[in-house]
Amino acid sequence: MRRGVAGFTPVLLALTMGLAFVKVGTVIPNPDLPGLDGSEHALVDRQRLTVFLFFDPAQPRCLEVMREMGGLQGSFPKEKVRWVGIVSDRFDPAKAVTAAREAGLGLELLTDRGDQLYGALEVRLYPTVGIVDTKGVLRAYLPYHKVNFTGALDAEIRHALGEIDDAALERALHPQAADIGTKQAEAGRYLRFAEMLWKMGKRDKAIAKAREAAGIAPGSAAAHALLGSYLAGAGDCEKARPELEKALQLDPDNEQARKAMEACPKQGP
Amino acid sequence: MARIIVLETRSSAIHGRSRKGVATMESGARLVGVVMIMLGVMMWGGPLVAGAGVAPLPKGATIVWSHAPYGMGECGICHVRDDPADPGPITTQNVTELCFGCHEELQDAMAKSRYSHAAVEDSCTNCHNPHNSAYKKLLIAEPPSLCAQCHQDIWDEATKAPVQHRAVRDGKSCLNCHSPHASNVDSLLLDLPYNLCVTCHGKDGVKDEQGKTLTNIAALLASNPVIHGPVADKDCSACHTPHGGKYFRLLTTEYPATFYSPFDPKSYALCFTCHNSEIVAVERTTTLTGFRDGNRNLHYVHVNKKERGRTCRACHEVHAAPQPHLIRNGVPYGKSGWILKINYTPLPNGGRCEKTCHGAFTYDRTKGTASGGSS
């Protein structure tokens, strides 16, 4: 995913990318390579996306990545994605077959005689994964990642297939943990608590909890709507109206606030 | 979306990792996951047995945190009876389902995140007391001891390894870097490794365990335009082990600390975990490296020597450098710290180094040179 790193400047990125590989977005060479049965196969598939892996069957990181790819492979139909393993003729092909089988990764194994393709693409690293579309354009290049390799590869394939947009790809390449410590979330808990108390008939406590929620998240239409509707339900329209008006100001489509307001119509001048 | 529990050995036998959208959740696998967790609990004698950590603390115990419904005496929120003296069982079969009744944000996070913590999938009460606690957030113990009840191997690594990492012990300990619930990053990390690492290693004056000042990596990257691939991909853990390890600077494996070293592939194990070791093994090539004069492999010339072979660090920086291929401006030479300039100049089909370890030498990949890029 040497396409961009959030937080680094574009100048740095430009220098970082493409130094050890052909550039993403360019048409790559498409040689015929011999398969294990000796028959020749083109690298680029004109009907399907091709995911290719340069690997050394004895290298631990290659095996680690192959296991991760094996876990991902079943998510993509064979009609859409072709998986190719490219192995130098310096390596024992039997070991390449065993490595792929043990990783649970179904690969069409092709031999790179004299590392010609490796050299032409300036690969330099094992493992290296490339994604090339039906027009022969390199869509992504991923060397080894200890963290987030599967997430990045999954997203790159889906992006190349048109299943996700640029924003979704960016989120996958720069993922984050779920943020559950927000004021909004805390207010949400208080609202659920208030609802349960209301159902149990403990109206005063329910109103108090809803008020706490509105205090924690003053920008929450849901909090003001619940507080206002409970106040209205308790017959205190004078205190309910400002809360309901605030809820409708924050969210003019808030159904709960609108209904509660009907029970507390504005009095005449 | 369907999910799968992946039981792997990366951190421990019971480290469950859920990956959504990858494969269909096998009910058998889930059952195995739960059984493994329970077995783990029995083996380590932790308090993660259902019921063991869920009762209110006894009278007289120090209470730091109280669950709002319990504190308000509203037993009926969770139990079938609203009677503190006899609340009866909880209203749902599954305690996590009950918790999610109010803690919707957690349910939402678990559903939307790529990875979730197996302990949470099993039961919130694996880590939280639903009534009150002597610890913040109703935890039944504080990290790291709470986490170590399942992840003992990680804790052993953090506390017994020759090279240790303060980030595991200081501050929020495990929670400095990991989410206890759910994340879209592997290993339940809060962010990609680089973003986490520079919260400390992006400052001046940070020292290692021996008191040696460590490089401000953020500043280094800001002042050098060429960045090593794993660093650019924010994957510090490609080369460093975050919990603890046996190699200096928490490197994952061997890397020579000296300028000269007799050539032995084992000494370069770290670099060769990604870089092709053939670049220093063959005398002639036209495909494996761009650092060649014609087909004369200049990596081989420099590195592959029985004595005084140049190590990778002799010419390359590891994080970021001012020149292409991470080539350094100069290299520290000798005990006095003298900086030997490399004076590297990239050329269209090769490059030139001059007035450095040797006189000026030019190399040309396409046709070779008379000097042959000799070192």
XYZ file of C-alpha atoms in Angstrom, chain A residues 31 128 157:
3
model
C 5.374 -11.879 -19.941
C 5.654 -8.677 -2.318
C -8.675 -5.888 -3.907
